[in-house]
Coordinates of C-alpha atoms and ligand atoms in Angstrom, one line a residue:
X1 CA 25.3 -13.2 21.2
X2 CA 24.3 -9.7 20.0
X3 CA 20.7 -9.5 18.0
X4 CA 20.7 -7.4 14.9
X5 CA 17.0 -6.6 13.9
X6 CA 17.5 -5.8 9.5
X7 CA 14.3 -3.7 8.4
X8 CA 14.0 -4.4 4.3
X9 CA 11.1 -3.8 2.3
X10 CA 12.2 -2.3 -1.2
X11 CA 14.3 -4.0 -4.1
X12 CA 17.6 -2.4 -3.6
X13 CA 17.4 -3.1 0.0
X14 CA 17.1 -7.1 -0.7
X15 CA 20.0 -6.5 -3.0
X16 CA 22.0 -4.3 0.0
X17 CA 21.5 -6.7 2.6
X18 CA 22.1 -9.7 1.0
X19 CA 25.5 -9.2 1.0
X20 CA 25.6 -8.1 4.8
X21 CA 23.1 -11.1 5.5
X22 CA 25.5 -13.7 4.1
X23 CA 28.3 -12.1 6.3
X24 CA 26.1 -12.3 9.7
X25 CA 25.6 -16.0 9.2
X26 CA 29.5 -16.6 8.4
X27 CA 29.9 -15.0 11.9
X28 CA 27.7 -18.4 12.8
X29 CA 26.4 -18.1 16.5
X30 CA 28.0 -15.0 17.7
X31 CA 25.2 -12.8 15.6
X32 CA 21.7 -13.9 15.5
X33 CA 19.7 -11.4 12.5
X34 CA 16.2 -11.3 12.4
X35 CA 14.8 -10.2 9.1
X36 CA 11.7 -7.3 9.0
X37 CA 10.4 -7.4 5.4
X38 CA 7.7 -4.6 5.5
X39 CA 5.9 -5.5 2.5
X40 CA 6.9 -2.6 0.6
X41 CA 7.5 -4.4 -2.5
X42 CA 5.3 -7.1 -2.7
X43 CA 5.2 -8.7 -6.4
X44 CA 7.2 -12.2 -6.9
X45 CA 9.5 -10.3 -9.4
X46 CA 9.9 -7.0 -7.0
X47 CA 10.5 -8.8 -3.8
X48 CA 10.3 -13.1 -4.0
X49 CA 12.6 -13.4 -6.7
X50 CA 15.7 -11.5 -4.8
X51 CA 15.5 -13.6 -1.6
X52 CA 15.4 -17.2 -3.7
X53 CA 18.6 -16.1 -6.0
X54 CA 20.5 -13.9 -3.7
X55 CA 19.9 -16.6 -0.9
X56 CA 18.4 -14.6 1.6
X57 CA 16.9 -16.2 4.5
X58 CA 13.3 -16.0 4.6
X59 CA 12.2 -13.0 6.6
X60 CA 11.4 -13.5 10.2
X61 CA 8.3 -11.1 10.3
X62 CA 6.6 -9.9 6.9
X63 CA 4.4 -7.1 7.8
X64 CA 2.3 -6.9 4.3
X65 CA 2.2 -3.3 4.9
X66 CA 2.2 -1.9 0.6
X67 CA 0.0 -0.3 -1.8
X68 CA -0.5 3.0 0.3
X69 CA 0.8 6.7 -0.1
X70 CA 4.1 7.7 2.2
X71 CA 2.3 8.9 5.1
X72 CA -0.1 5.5 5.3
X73 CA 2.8 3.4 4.9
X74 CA 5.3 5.2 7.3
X75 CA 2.5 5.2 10.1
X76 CA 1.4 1.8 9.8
X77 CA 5.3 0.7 9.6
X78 CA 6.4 2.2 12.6
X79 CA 3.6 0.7 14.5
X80 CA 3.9 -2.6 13.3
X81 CA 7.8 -2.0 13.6
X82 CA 7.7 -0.8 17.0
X83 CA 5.3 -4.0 18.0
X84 CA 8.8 -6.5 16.6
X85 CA 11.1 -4.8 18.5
X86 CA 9.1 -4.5 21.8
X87 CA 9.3 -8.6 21.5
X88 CA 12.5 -9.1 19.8
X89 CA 14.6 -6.9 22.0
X90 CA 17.7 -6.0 19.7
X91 CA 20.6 -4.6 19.8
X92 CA 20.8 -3.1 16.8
X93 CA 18.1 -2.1 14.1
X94 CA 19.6 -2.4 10.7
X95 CA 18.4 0.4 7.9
X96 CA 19.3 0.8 4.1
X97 CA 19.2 3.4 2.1
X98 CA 16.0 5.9 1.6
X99 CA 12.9 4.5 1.5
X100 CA 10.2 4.5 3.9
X101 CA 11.2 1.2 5.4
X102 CA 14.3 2.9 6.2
X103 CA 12.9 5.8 7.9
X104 CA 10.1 3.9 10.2
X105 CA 12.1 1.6 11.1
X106 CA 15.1 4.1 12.3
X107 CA 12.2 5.9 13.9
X108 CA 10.5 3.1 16.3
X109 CA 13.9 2.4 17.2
X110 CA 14.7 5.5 18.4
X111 CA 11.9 6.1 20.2
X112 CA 12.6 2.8 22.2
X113 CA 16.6 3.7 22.4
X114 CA 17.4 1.1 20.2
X115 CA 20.7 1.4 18.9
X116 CA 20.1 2.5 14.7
X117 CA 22.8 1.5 11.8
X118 CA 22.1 3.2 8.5
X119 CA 24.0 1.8 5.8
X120 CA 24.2 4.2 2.8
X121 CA 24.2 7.2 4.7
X122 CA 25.4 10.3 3.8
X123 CA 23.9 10.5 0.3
X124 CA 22.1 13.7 -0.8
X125 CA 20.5 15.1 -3.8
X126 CA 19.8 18.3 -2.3
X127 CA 16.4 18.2 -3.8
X128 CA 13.5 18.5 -1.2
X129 CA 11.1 17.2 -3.3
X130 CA 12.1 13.6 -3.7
X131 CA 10.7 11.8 -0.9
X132 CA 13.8 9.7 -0.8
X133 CA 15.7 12.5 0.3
X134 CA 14.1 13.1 3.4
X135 CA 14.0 9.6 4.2
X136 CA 17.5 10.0 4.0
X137 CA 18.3 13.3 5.5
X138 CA 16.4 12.3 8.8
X139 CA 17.5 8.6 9.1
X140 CA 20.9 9.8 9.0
X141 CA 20.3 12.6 11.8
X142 CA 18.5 9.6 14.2
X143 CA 21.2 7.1 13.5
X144 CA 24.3 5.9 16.1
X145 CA 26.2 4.8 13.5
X146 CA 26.3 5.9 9.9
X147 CA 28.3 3.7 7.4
X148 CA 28.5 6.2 4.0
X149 CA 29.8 4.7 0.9
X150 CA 31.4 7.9 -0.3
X151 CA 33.9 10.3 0.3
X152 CA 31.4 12.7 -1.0
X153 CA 29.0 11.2 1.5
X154 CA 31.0 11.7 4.1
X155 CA 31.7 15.0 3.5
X156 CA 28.0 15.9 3.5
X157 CA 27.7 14.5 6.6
X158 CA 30.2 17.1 7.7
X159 CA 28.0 19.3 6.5
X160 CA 25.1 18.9 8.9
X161 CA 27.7 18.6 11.7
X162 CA 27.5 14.6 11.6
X163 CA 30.8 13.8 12.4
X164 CA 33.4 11.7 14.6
X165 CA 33.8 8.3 15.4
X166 CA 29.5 7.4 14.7
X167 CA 30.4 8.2 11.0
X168 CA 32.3 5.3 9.1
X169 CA 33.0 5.4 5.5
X170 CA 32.8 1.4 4.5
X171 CA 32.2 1.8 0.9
X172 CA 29.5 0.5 -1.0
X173 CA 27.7 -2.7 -0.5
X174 CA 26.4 -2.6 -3.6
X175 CA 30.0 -3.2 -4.9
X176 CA 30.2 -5.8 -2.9
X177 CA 27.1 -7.6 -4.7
X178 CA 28.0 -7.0 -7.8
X179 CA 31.3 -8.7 -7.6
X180 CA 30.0 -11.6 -5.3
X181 CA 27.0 -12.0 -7.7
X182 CA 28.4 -11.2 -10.7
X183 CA 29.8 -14.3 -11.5
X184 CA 26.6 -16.3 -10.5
X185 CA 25.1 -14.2 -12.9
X186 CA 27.4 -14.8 -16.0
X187 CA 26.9 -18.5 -15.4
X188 CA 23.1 -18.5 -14.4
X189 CA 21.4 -16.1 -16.5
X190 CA 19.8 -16.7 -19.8
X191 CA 18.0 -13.3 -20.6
X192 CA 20.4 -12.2 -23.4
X193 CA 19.7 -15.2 -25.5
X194 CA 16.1 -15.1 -24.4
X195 CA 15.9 -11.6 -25.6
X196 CA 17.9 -12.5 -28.8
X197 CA 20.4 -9.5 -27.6
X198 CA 23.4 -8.9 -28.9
X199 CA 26.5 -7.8 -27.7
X200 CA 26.2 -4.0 -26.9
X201 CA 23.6 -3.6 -29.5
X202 CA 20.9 -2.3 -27.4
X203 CA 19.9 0.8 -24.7
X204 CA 19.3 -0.5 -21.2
X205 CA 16.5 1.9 -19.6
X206 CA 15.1 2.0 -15.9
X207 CA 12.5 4.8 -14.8
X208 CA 11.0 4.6 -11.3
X209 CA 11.6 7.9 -9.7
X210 CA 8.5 10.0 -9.2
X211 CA 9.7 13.1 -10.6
X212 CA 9.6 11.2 -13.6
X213 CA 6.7 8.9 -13.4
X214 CA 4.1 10.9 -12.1
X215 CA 4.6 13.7 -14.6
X216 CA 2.8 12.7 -18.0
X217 CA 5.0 15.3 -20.1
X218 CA 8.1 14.0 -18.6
X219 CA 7.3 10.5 -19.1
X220 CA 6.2 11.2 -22.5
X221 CA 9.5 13.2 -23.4
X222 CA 11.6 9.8 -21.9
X223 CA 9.4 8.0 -24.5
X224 CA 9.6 10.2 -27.4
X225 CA 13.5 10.9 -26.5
X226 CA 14.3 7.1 -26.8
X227 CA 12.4 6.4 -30.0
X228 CA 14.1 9.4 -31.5
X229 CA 17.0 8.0 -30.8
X230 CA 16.5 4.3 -33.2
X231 CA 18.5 2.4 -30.8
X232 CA 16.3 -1.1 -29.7
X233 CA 15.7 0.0 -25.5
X234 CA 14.9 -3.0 -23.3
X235 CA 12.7 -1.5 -20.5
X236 CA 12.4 -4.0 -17.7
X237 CA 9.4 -1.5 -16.3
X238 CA 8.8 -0.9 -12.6
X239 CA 5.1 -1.5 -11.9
X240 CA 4.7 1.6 -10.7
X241 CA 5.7 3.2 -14.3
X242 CA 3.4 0.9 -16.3
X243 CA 0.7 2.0 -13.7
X244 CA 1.5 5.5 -14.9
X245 CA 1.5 4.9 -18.2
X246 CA -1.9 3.1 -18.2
X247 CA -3.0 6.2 -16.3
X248 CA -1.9 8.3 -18.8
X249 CA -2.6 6.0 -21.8
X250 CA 0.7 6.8 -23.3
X251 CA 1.6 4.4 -26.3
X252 CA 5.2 2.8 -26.3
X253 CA 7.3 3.5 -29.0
X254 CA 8.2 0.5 -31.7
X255 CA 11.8 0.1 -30.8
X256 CA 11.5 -0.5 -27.0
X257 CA 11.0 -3.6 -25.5
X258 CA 9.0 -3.2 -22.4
X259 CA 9.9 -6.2 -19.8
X260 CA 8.5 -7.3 -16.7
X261 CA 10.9 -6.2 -13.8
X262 CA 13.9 -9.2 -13.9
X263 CA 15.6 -10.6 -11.0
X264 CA 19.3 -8.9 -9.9
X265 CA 20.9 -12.5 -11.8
X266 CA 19.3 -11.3 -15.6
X267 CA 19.7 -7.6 -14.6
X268 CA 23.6 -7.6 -14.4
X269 CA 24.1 -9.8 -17.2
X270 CA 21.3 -6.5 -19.2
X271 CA 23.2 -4.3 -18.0
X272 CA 26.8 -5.7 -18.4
X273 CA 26.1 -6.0 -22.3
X274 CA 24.2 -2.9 -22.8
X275 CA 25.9 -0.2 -25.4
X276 CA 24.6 2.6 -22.8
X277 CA 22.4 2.6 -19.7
X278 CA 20.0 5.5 -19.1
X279 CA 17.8 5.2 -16.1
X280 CA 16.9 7.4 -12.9
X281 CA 17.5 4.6 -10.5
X282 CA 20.7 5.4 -7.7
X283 CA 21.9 1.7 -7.8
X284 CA 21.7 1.2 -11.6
X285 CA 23.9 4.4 -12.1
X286 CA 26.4 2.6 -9.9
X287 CA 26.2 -0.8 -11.6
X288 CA 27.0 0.9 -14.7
X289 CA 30.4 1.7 -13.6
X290 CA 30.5 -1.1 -11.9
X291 CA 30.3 -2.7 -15.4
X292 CA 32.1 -0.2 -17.2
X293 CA 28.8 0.6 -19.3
X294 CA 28.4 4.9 -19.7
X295 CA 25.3 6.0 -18.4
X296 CA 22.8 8.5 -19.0
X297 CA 20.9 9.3 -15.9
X298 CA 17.3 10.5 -16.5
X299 CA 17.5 13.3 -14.0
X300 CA 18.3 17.0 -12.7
X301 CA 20.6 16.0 -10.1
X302 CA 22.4 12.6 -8.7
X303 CA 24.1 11.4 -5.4
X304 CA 26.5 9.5 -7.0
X305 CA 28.3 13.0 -8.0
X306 CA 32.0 11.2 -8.5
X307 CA 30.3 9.1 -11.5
X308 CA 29.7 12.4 -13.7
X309 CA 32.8 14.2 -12.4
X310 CA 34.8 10.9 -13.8
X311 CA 32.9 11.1 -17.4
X312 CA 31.1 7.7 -16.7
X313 CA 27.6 9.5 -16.0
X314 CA 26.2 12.2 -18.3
X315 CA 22.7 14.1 -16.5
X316 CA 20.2 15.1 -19.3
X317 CA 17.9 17.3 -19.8
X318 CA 14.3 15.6 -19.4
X319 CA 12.6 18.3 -20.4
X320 CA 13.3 17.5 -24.4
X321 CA 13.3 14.5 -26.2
X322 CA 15.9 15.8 -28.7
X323 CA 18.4 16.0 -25.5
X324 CA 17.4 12.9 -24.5
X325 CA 18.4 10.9 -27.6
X326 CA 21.3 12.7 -28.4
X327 CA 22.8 12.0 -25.4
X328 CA 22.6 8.6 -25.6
X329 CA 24.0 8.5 -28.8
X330 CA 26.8 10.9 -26.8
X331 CA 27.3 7.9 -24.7
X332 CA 27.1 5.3 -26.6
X333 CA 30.6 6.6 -28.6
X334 CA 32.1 7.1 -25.3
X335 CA 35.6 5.5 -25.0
X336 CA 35.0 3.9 -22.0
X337 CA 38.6 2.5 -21.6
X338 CA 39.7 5.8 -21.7
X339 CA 38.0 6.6 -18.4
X340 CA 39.6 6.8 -15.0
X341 CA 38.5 3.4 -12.8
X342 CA 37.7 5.5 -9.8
X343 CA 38.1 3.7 -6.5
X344 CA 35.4 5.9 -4.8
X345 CA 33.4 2.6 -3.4
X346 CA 35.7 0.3 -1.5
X347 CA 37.2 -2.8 -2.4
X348 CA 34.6 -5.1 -2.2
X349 CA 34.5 -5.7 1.4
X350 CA 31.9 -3.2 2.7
X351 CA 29.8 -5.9 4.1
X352 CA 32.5 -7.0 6.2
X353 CA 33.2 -3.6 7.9
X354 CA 29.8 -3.0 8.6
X355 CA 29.0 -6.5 10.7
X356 CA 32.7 -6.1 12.2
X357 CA 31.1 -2.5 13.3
X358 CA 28.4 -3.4 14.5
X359 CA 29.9 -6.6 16.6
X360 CA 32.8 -4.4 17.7
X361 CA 30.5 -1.7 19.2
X362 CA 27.9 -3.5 21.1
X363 CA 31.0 -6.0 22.5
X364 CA 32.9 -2.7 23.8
Ligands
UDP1 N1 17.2 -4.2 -10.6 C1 16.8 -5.5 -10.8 N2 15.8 -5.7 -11.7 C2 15.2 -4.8 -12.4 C3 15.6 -3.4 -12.2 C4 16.6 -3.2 -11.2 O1 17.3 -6.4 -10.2 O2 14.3 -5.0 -13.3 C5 18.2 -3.9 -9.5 C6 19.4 -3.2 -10.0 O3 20.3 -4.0 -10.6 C7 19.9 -2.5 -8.7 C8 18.6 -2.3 -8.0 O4 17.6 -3.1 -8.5 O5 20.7 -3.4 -8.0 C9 18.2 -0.9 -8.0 O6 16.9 -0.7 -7.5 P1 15.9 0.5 -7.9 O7 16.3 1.0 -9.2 O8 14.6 -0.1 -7.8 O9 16.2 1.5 -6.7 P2 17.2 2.7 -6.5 O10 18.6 2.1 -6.6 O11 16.9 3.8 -7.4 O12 16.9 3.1 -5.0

């Protein structure tokens, strides 16, 4: 039986490794995954709401470590980390993505020569100044085996002189959820009729990123960009944002409708009948393609480089409202069907590759 030791603690990672989960307990007793969830994202609808629809077993260890800045929270993880795997043993410590889950966790495994999987490696902005890229950058220079989603991932693997046979491009997990879920959602999921929505009549928007939260004149440009704009924006808001926007006691425009974060179920089916989704998150950009919804993404830069190249992501300028809302309205005439339907992220069966991987590897 091989022991695979999952580190979570932030909402796209619930969402990642759901799909991987659910493949680890088809394997039945040949796998035995234990679950970290290090508290990064603590609220019901952040965190509690992901592992009740997306049927994730309940973690294993919660560590309740949230709430600090990076260093507090990366210190006290990797202890608390290191203490699991000193009593679990594993043979594989699983990381996603770029937070600072990922990164402790691919740290106190290393340091005990523990075998680390990153899945999503490879993905760079090239921007220093986004925590989430050094999380990423040094994750995927401690990790034994990298599983990129990309070509373009792969290739900036290359770059650093990460190559060979510990570099596997699997595609996206991600695109794995969506499809698996999707359905689920379309059945499930009341929020459109909740929200009296219709049919591509409204702007879907998601702002997290701290390069946008934490400044007060970009947030307020975001704000002013999407009232200039007249189109009715449904916000579900990260709490971090409304935090920030308490802080900085900036008033919402009439024509958004702020939200309270929704679970993945409500989120597809918002984002699957939006006219145009403008947000800085990395997964939302890909579920708009995933959807075939155009996209404005609320930043300088993305990882997801293929999207723009393909016409289905647009970057804008967050430094001027007047950008901001003409853009969308840019997007929102896009002919979609028009687009190429890029096959950059797998097939659908990323999840697969990665726990065949991962068996394959510790068997040999
Ligand atoms: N998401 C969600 N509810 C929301 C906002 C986002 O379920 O209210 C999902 C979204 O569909 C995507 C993931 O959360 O799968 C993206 O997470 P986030 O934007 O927090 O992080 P990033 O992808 O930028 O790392």
């Amino acid at each position: 039986m091989i022991k695979i030791i999952t580190i979570i603690g932030a909402r796209p990672q619930f969402i990642k490794a759901a799909v991987v989960s659910k493949t680890f307990r088809e394997r039945g007793s040949s796998v035995r995954e234990i679950i970290v969830h290090t508290g990064q994202h603590y609220d019901t609808n952040m965190s509690d709401v992901f592992f009740a629809e997306l049927g994730i077993p309940k973690p294993d260890y919660h560590l309740g470590i949230g709430g600090g800045t990076h260093g507090q929270n990366t210190g006290r993880m990797i202890e608390k980390i290191e203490a699991v795997l000193l009593r679990e043993q594993p043979d594989w410590v699983l990381v996603y993505g770029d937070t600072d889950s990922t990164l402790a966790g691919a740290l106190a495994a290393s340091k005990l020569h523990i075998a680390v999987a990153h899945v999503e490696a490879g993905l760079r902005s090239f921007n220093r100044r986004m925590p989430e890229e050094i999380n990423r950058v040094l994750t995927d220079h401690i990790a034994d085996l990298l599983f990129t989603p990309t070509h373009a991932a792969m290739a900036n693997l290359a770059k650093e002189g990460i190559t060979g046979n510990r570099v596997r491009q699997v595609g996206d997990v991600m695109y794995d959820a969506a499809l698996y879920y999707g359905e689920k959602a379309a059945r499930c999921s009341r929020i459109l009729t909740a929200l009296n929505l219709s049919d591509k009549g409204y702007v879907l928007a998601t702002v997290h990123r701290a390069e946008n939260t934490d400044d007060q004149q970009r947030l307020q440009v975001i704000l002013n960009g999407f009232a200039a704009s007249g189109r009715r924006v449904v916000w579900p808001m990260h709490p971090r944002t409304r935090q920030r926007l308490e802080d900085f006691a900036l008033a919402i425009p009439g024509n958004i409708s702020v939200i309270d974060p929704v679970g993945y179920l409500d989120m597809v089916m918002l984002e699957r009948q939006a006219a145009v989704i403008a947000t800085d998150s990395g997964g939302v950009q890909k579920e708009a393609f995933f959807h075939r919804v155009p996209c404005l993404t609320l930043r300088d830069e993305t990882e997801w480089v293929e999207l723009v190249a393909g016409g289905w992501n647009r970057l804008t300028d967050v430094t001027n409202p007047k950008t901001i809302s003409r853009d969308l309205l840019v997007c929102e005439q896009c002919a979609v069907e028009t687009l190429p339907v890029l096959d950059c992220y797998g097939r659908g069966d990323s999840a697969l590759s990665v726990v065949e991987a991962l068996l394959k590897e510790k068997a040999e």
